[in-house]
GROMACS .gro file of C-alpha atoms in nm:
model
  291
    1MET     CA    1  -0.561   0.584   0.687
    2THR     CA    2  -0.539   0.783   1.007
    3SER     CA    3  -0.331   0.754   1.321
    4THR     CA    4  -0.640   0.840   1.532
    5TRP     CA    5  -0.806   0.506   1.450
    6ARG     CA    6  -0.852   0.271   1.747
    7ARG     CA    7  -0.946  -0.095   1.765
    8LEU     CA    8  -1.317  -0.175   1.785
    9THR     CA    9  -1.286  -0.342   2.125
   10ASP     CA   10  -1.105  -0.037   2.262
   11ARG     CA   11  -1.374   0.195   2.125
   12LEU     CA   12  -1.649  -0.019   2.277
   13THR     CA   13  -1.486  -0.020   2.619
   14GLY     CA   14  -1.381   0.344   2.603
   15ARG     CA   15  -1.018   0.252   2.651
   16THR     CA   16  -0.757   0.483   2.505
   17GLU     CA   17  -0.453   0.309   2.362
   18PRO     CA   18  -0.112   0.441   2.467
   19GLU     CA   19   0.101   0.614   2.206
   20PRO     CA   20   0.257   0.339   1.987
   21LEU     CA   21   0.629   0.277   1.991
   22TRP     CA   22   0.775   0.335   1.646
   23THR     CA   23   0.953   0.025   1.521
   24GLU     CA   24   1.292   0.004   1.352
   25GLY     CA   25   1.351  -0.199   1.038
   26ILE     CA   26   1.060  -0.379   0.869
   27PRO     CA   27   0.864  -0.566   1.139
   28ASP     CA   28   0.657  -0.873   1.055
   29HIS     CA   29   0.327  -0.686   1.025
   30LEU     CA   30   0.479  -0.459   0.756
   31ASP     CA   31   0.669  -0.727   0.567
   32VAL     CA   32   0.400  -0.823   0.313
   33PRO     CA   33   0.268  -0.470   0.242
   34VAL     CA   34   0.622  -0.337   0.189
   35ARG     CA   35   0.715  -0.641  -0.021
   36ASP     CA   36   0.413  -0.595  -0.247
   37TRP     CA   37   0.478  -0.220  -0.277
   38LEU     CA   38   0.839  -0.283  -0.377
   39TYR     CA   39   0.742  -0.541  -0.637
   40GLU     CA   40   0.486  -0.312  -0.802
   41VAL     CA   41   0.725  -0.016  -0.819
   42LEU     CA   42   1.025  -0.219  -0.938
   43LYS     CA   43   0.812  -0.384  -1.207
   44ASN     CA   44   0.624  -0.073  -1.325
   45PHE     CA   45   0.929   0.153  -1.348
   46GLY     CA   46   1.193  -0.104  -1.449
   47LEU     CA   47   1.411  -0.033  -1.147
   48ALA     CA   48   1.555  -0.375  -1.062
   49TYR     CA   49   1.890  -0.311  -1.230
   50PRO     CA   50   1.954   0.045  -1.103
   51VAL     CA   51   1.852  -0.050  -0.746
   52ALA     CA   52   2.069  -0.363  -0.749
   53VAL     CA   53   2.369  -0.174  -0.885
   54ARG     CA   54   2.325   0.120  -0.647
   55LEU     CA   55   2.314  -0.110  -0.343
   56LYS     CA   56   2.568  -0.359  -0.481
   57LEU     CA   57   2.325  -0.646  -0.424
   58PRO     CA   58   2.434  -1.008  -0.492
   59SER     CA   59   2.428  -1.092  -0.863
   60ASP     CA   60   2.186  -1.379  -0.794
   61VAL     CA   61   1.897  -1.133  -0.768
   62LEU     CA   62   1.944  -1.014  -1.127
   63LYS     CA   63   1.999  -1.370  -1.252
   64ALA     CA   64   1.667  -1.479  -1.107
   65ASP     CA   65   1.373  -1.555  -1.335
   66ASN     CA   66   1.196  -1.254  -1.184
   67PRO     CA   67   1.454  -0.996  -1.063
   68ASP     CA   68   1.180  -0.758  -0.943
   69TRP     CA   69   1.041  -1.023  -0.709
   70ALA     CA   70   1.387  -1.139  -0.601
   71ILE     CA   71   1.471  -0.786  -0.483
   72ALA     CA   72   1.128  -0.730  -0.325
   73VAL     CA   73   1.168  -1.037  -0.101
   74LEU     CA   74   1.541  -1.000  -0.038
   75ASN     CA   75   1.632  -0.998   0.327
   76HIS     CA   76   1.942  -1.057   0.538
   77ARG     CA   77   1.947  -1.197   0.888
   78THR     CA   78   2.254  -0.995   0.992
   79HIS     CA   79   2.162  -0.673   0.810
   80SER     CA   80   1.841  -0.544   0.964
   81MET     CA   81   1.850  -0.225   0.757
   82LEU     CA   82   1.872  -0.398   0.417
   83ARG     CA   83   1.497  -0.390   0.346
   84LEU     CA   84   1.481  -0.023   0.437
   85GLU     CA   85   1.783   0.049   0.218
   86ILE     CA   86   1.612  -0.124  -0.075
   87VAL     CA   87   1.298   0.085  -0.022
   88ASP     CA   88   1.507   0.401   0.011
   89ALA     CA   89   1.708   0.326  -0.305
   90THR     CA   90   1.389   0.241  -0.496
   91LEU     CA   91   1.237   0.579  -0.410
   92ALA     CA   92   1.557   0.757  -0.517
   93CYS     CA   93   1.585   0.562  -0.844
   94MET     CA   94   1.217   0.620  -0.922
   95ALA     CA   95   1.254   0.996  -0.872
   96GLN     CA   96   1.571   1.005  -1.082
   97ALA     CA   97   1.417   0.799  -1.363
   98LEU     CA   98   1.122   1.039  -1.388
   99GLU     CA   99   1.318   1.363  -1.411
  100GLY     CA  100   1.197   1.549  -1.720
  101VAL     CA  101   0.922   1.300  -1.810
  102PRO     CA  102   0.554   1.390  -1.865
  103LEU     CA  103   0.355   1.506  -1.565
  104HIS     CA  104   0.121   1.207  -1.549
  105HIS     CA  105   0.415   0.971  -1.500
  106ARG     CA  106   0.544   1.185  -1.214
  107ARG     CA  107   0.199   1.185  -1.057
  108THR     CA  108   0.196   0.807  -1.071
  109ALA     CA  109   0.528   0.806  -0.883
  110GLU     CA  110   0.391   1.053  -0.628
  111HIS     CA  111   0.095   0.823  -0.576
  112PHE     CA  112   0.324   0.526  -0.507
  113ALA     CA  113   0.525   0.738  -0.261
  114ARG     CA  114   0.208   0.844  -0.076
  115VAL     CA  115   0.086   0.483  -0.059
  116LEU     CA  116   0.415   0.373   0.097
  117ASP     CA  117   0.411   0.665   0.341
  118GLY     CA  118   0.062   0.561   0.453
  119ILE     CA  119   0.171   0.202   0.504
  120LEU     CA  120   0.472   0.302   0.713
  121ARG     CA  121   0.279   0.552   0.926
  122GLU     CA  122  -0.016   0.319   0.987
  123GLY     CA  123   0.225   0.039   1.076
  124ASP     CA  124   0.407   0.263   1.328
  125SER     CA  125   0.739   0.250   1.145
  126ALA     CA  126   1.019   0.470   1.272
  127PHE     CA  127   1.071   0.579   0.910
  128VAL     CA  128   0.848   0.764   0.662
  129VAL     CA  129   0.884   0.898   0.308
  130SER     CA  130   1.063   1.233   0.286
  131LEU     CA  131   0.871   1.540   0.170
  132ASP     CA  132   1.031   1.531  -0.175
  133GLY     CA  133   0.957   1.159  -0.212
  134ARG     CA  134   1.318   1.078  -0.295
  135GLY     CA  135   1.392   0.856   0.004
  136LEU     CA  136   1.317   0.763   0.362
  137GLU     CA  137   1.376   0.971   0.671
  138ARG     CA  138   1.335   0.922   1.043
  139ARG     CA  139   0.989   0.995   1.172
  140ILE     CA  140   0.950   1.312   1.375
  141VAL     CA  141   0.704   1.377   1.658
  142PRO     CA  142   0.423   1.583   1.497
  143ALA     CA  143   0.454   1.871   1.743
  144VAL     CA  144   0.828   1.897   1.674
  145SER     CA  145   0.777   1.881   1.298
  146THR     CA  146   0.510   2.154   1.320
  147SER     CA  147   0.739   2.389   1.513
  148VAL     CA  148   1.025   2.343   1.266
  149ASP     CA  149   0.792   2.391   0.970
  150ALA     CA  150   0.670   2.714   1.131
  151ALA     CA  151   1.029   2.836   1.161
  152ILE     CA  152   1.095   2.751   0.797
  153THR     CA  153   0.781   2.935   0.689
  154SER     CA  154   0.864   3.245   0.892
  155ALA     CA  155   1.214   3.251   0.744
  156LYS     CA  156   1.088   3.269   0.384
  157GLN     CA  157   1.153   3.643   0.363
  158PRO     CA  158   1.404   3.811   0.129
  159GLU     CA  159   1.582   3.979   0.420
  160ARG     CA  160   1.640   3.641   0.589
  161GLY     CA  161   1.841   3.510   0.294
  162SER     CA  162   1.852   3.134   0.257
  163ALA     CA  163   1.764   3.058   0.619
  164ALA     CA  164   1.460   2.847   0.524
  165LYS     CA  165   1.659   2.642   0.272
  166HIS     CA  166   1.945   2.579   0.516
  167LEU     CA  167   1.710   2.477   0.796
  168ARG     CA  168   1.524   2.233   0.571
  169THR     CA  169   1.855   2.085   0.451
  170ALA     CA  170   1.971   2.052   0.812
  171MET     CA  171   1.651   1.866   0.903
  172ASP     CA  172   1.683   1.634   0.604
  173ALA     CA  173   2.046   1.554   0.688
  174ALA     CA  174   1.972   1.495   1.057
  175TYR     CA  175   1.670   1.271   1.002
  176ALA     CA  176   1.782   1.080   0.692
  177LEU     CA  177   1.789   0.700   0.681
  178HIS     CA  178   2.166   0.740   0.706
  179PRO     CA  179   2.209   1.072   0.891
  180ASP     CA  180   2.488   1.315   0.800
  181PRO     CA  181   2.557   1.485   1.136
  182VAL     CA  182   2.838   1.706   1.007
  183ARG     CA  183   2.627   1.851   0.729
  184ALA     CA  184   2.321   1.881   0.955
  185TYR     CA  185   2.516   2.083   1.213
  186SER     CA  186   2.681   2.301   0.948
  187GLU     CA  187   2.350   2.376   0.778
  188ALA     CA  188   2.190   2.453   1.115
  189ILE     CA  189   2.451   2.720   1.180
  190LYS     CA  190   2.408   2.862   0.829
  191ALA     CA  191   2.033   2.884   0.889
  192VAL     CA  192   2.084   3.099   1.199
  193GLU     CA  193   2.347   3.310   1.026
  194SER     CA  194   2.105   3.382   0.742
  195ALA     CA  195   1.814   3.460   0.974
  196ALA     CA  196   2.014   3.683   1.214
  197HIS     CA  197   2.234   3.864   0.962
  198VAL     CA  198   2.000   4.156   0.889
  199THR     CA  199   1.931   4.202   1.260
  200LEU     CA  200   2.284   4.186   1.400
  201GLN     CA  201   2.541   4.259   1.127
  202PRO     CA  202   2.371   4.378   0.807
  203LYS     CA  203   2.681   4.568   0.692
  204HIS     CA  204   2.919   4.278   0.750
  205ALA     CA  205   2.912   4.082   0.422
  206THR     CA  206   3.111   3.787   0.558
  207ALA     CA  207   2.951   3.769   0.902
  208THR     CA  208   2.943   3.432   1.077
  209LEU     CA  209   2.756   3.316   1.382
  210GLY     CA  210   3.079   3.379   1.574
  211THR     CA  211   3.108   3.743   1.464
  212MET     CA  212   2.735   3.795   1.522
  213LEU     CA  213   2.772   3.657   1.872
  214GLY     CA  214   3.057   3.903   1.935
  215GLU     CA  215   2.842   4.187   1.801
  216PHE     CA  216   2.550   4.074   2.015
  217ARG     CA  217   2.762   4.099   2.329
  218GLN     CA  218   2.876   4.449   2.234
  219VAL     CA  219   2.527   4.587   2.170
  220ARG     CA  220   2.318   4.402   2.428
  221ASP     CA  221   2.163   4.729   2.544
  222LYS     CA  222   2.023   4.785   2.193
  223VAL     CA  223   1.873   4.436   2.155
  224SER     CA  224   1.518   4.369   2.270
  225VAL     CA  225   1.308   4.055   2.315
  226PRO     CA  226   0.942   4.019   2.418
  227ILE     CA  227   1.014   3.836   2.748
  228VAL     CA  228   1.279   4.030   2.937
  229GLY     CA  229   1.263   3.835   3.265
  230PRO     CA  230   1.232   3.954   3.625
  231GLY     CA  231   1.577   4.113   3.625
  232GLY     CA  232   1.536   4.272   3.283
  233THR     CA  233   1.816   4.076   3.114
  234GLU     CA  234   1.717   3.709   3.133
  235GLY     CA  235   1.555   3.712   2.789
  236ILE     CA  236   1.866   3.859   2.626
  237ASP     CA  237   2.084   3.618   2.823
  238ALA     CA  238   1.886   3.323   2.689
  239ILE     CA  239   1.934   3.427   2.325
  240GLU     CA  240   2.308   3.481   2.377
  241ARG     CA  241   2.349   3.144   2.546
  242LEU     CA  242   2.162   2.961   2.270
  243MET     CA  243   2.378   3.124   2.003
  244ALA     CA  244   2.696   3.049   2.198
  245LEU     CA  245   2.595   2.687   2.261
  246LEU     CA  246   2.526   2.629   1.893
  247TRP     CA  247   2.849   2.799   1.783
  248THR     CA  248   3.088   2.638   2.032
  249GLY     CA  249   2.925   2.296   2.005
  250GLN     CA  250   3.043   2.248   1.646
  251THR     CA  251   3.351   2.027   1.680
  252SER     CA  252   3.437   1.971   1.312
  253ARG     CA  253   3.467   2.335   1.204
  254HIS     CA  254   3.840   2.387   1.252
  255GLY     CA  255   4.149   2.173   1.264
  256ASN     CA  256   4.422   2.215   1.525
  257LEU     CA  257   4.683   2.013   1.712
  258LYS     CA  258   4.415   1.777   1.835
  259VAL     CA  259   4.232   1.533   1.608
  260THR     CA  260   3.916   1.697   1.473
  261ARG     CA  261   3.605   1.517   1.596
  262GLU     CA  262   3.292   1.504   1.384
  263GLU     CA  263   2.958   1.580   1.544
  264THR     CA  264   2.748   1.286   1.660
  265ALA     CA  265   2.395   1.222   1.538
  266GLN     CA  266   2.251   1.335   1.872
  267GLU     CA  267   2.458   1.654   1.871
  268ALA     CA  268   2.333   1.730   1.522
  269LEU     CA  269   1.971   1.674   1.622
  270MET     CA  270   2.005   1.913   1.914
  271ALA     CA  271   2.178   2.168   1.692
  272VAL     CA  272   1.901   2.154   1.433
  273HIS     CA  273   1.631   2.217   1.691
  274LEU     CA  274   1.831   2.495   1.859
  275ALA     CA  275   1.869   2.650   1.515
  276ALA     CA  276   1.496   2.619   1.446
  277LEU     CA  277   1.419   2.811   1.764
  278LEU     CA  278   1.673   3.084   1.687
  279VAL     CA  279   1.559   3.113   1.324
  280GLN     CA  280   1.198   3.151   1.442
  281LEU     CA  281   1.292   3.419   1.696
  282PHE     CA  282   1.494   3.627   1.450
  283ALA     CA  283   1.273   3.576   1.144
  284SER     CA  284   0.953   3.659   1.334
  285GLY     CA  285   1.105   3.984   1.463
  286ALA     CA  286   1.095   3.869   1.826
  287VAL     CA  287   1.464   3.961   1.849
  288GLN     CA  288   1.517   4.318   1.738
  289ARG     CA  289   1.798   4.570   1.747
  290SER     CA  290   1.756   4.946   1.761
  291ARG     CA  291   1.997   5.143   1.543
   0.00000   0.00000   0.00000
């Protein structure tokens, strides 16, 4: 399956189709393929009971003559996410059931996960299978995904600590079926702290993005970036502003007299992508400090 495929009539007329709109939930054209996939996985791995218990499904599904089929076709008119939640829970239960089992069983599970991912992508679903195959996540524009993956790859250096791990966790939390904005934002900040630590405050064992930002402002004349700008400082200004925006935008970090507000899903998404840019700039050596 490939997303570059076009209908025969469009190919014959030379017409280029517009980019498809990714659909939420399980639309009609995906209903049967997803149903059949669910039934095969539930039946082959004996997952009806763990999935039903995990999602607290009505007891009728397990009392049915064929519980696997009852769950595979289960739908709810007022709960548009139920089918996706069943798919998500099935992936998680399958991965958990296969921990420590022989390799060929795990490969069978990986095959099922890849098949589902192909179905969802070809059907223009807004959700795809996560990289680890343990659940669903929101689909990301390929160019965006590529840039984040590049940042993660560049951060896989001993001197950048756990920046790559934090950035990946932030992405997973931000794009999950049920996003965790607070964790996504927190992990985004940790990713930048890890990537920038050796550059800005290598001797400060407990440095935070806040202390690094303070240090940055004190030693601006010793920091260099490839694009300095027409006035000679615009490049440095941009890095400082990005760091400050990410740091001050976190609303759940501290409690005070006012009620602490958790970050929204959109705030977390912006934070993750700001972090990816900063991680890439520090990890690639684009931002440097002379000693």
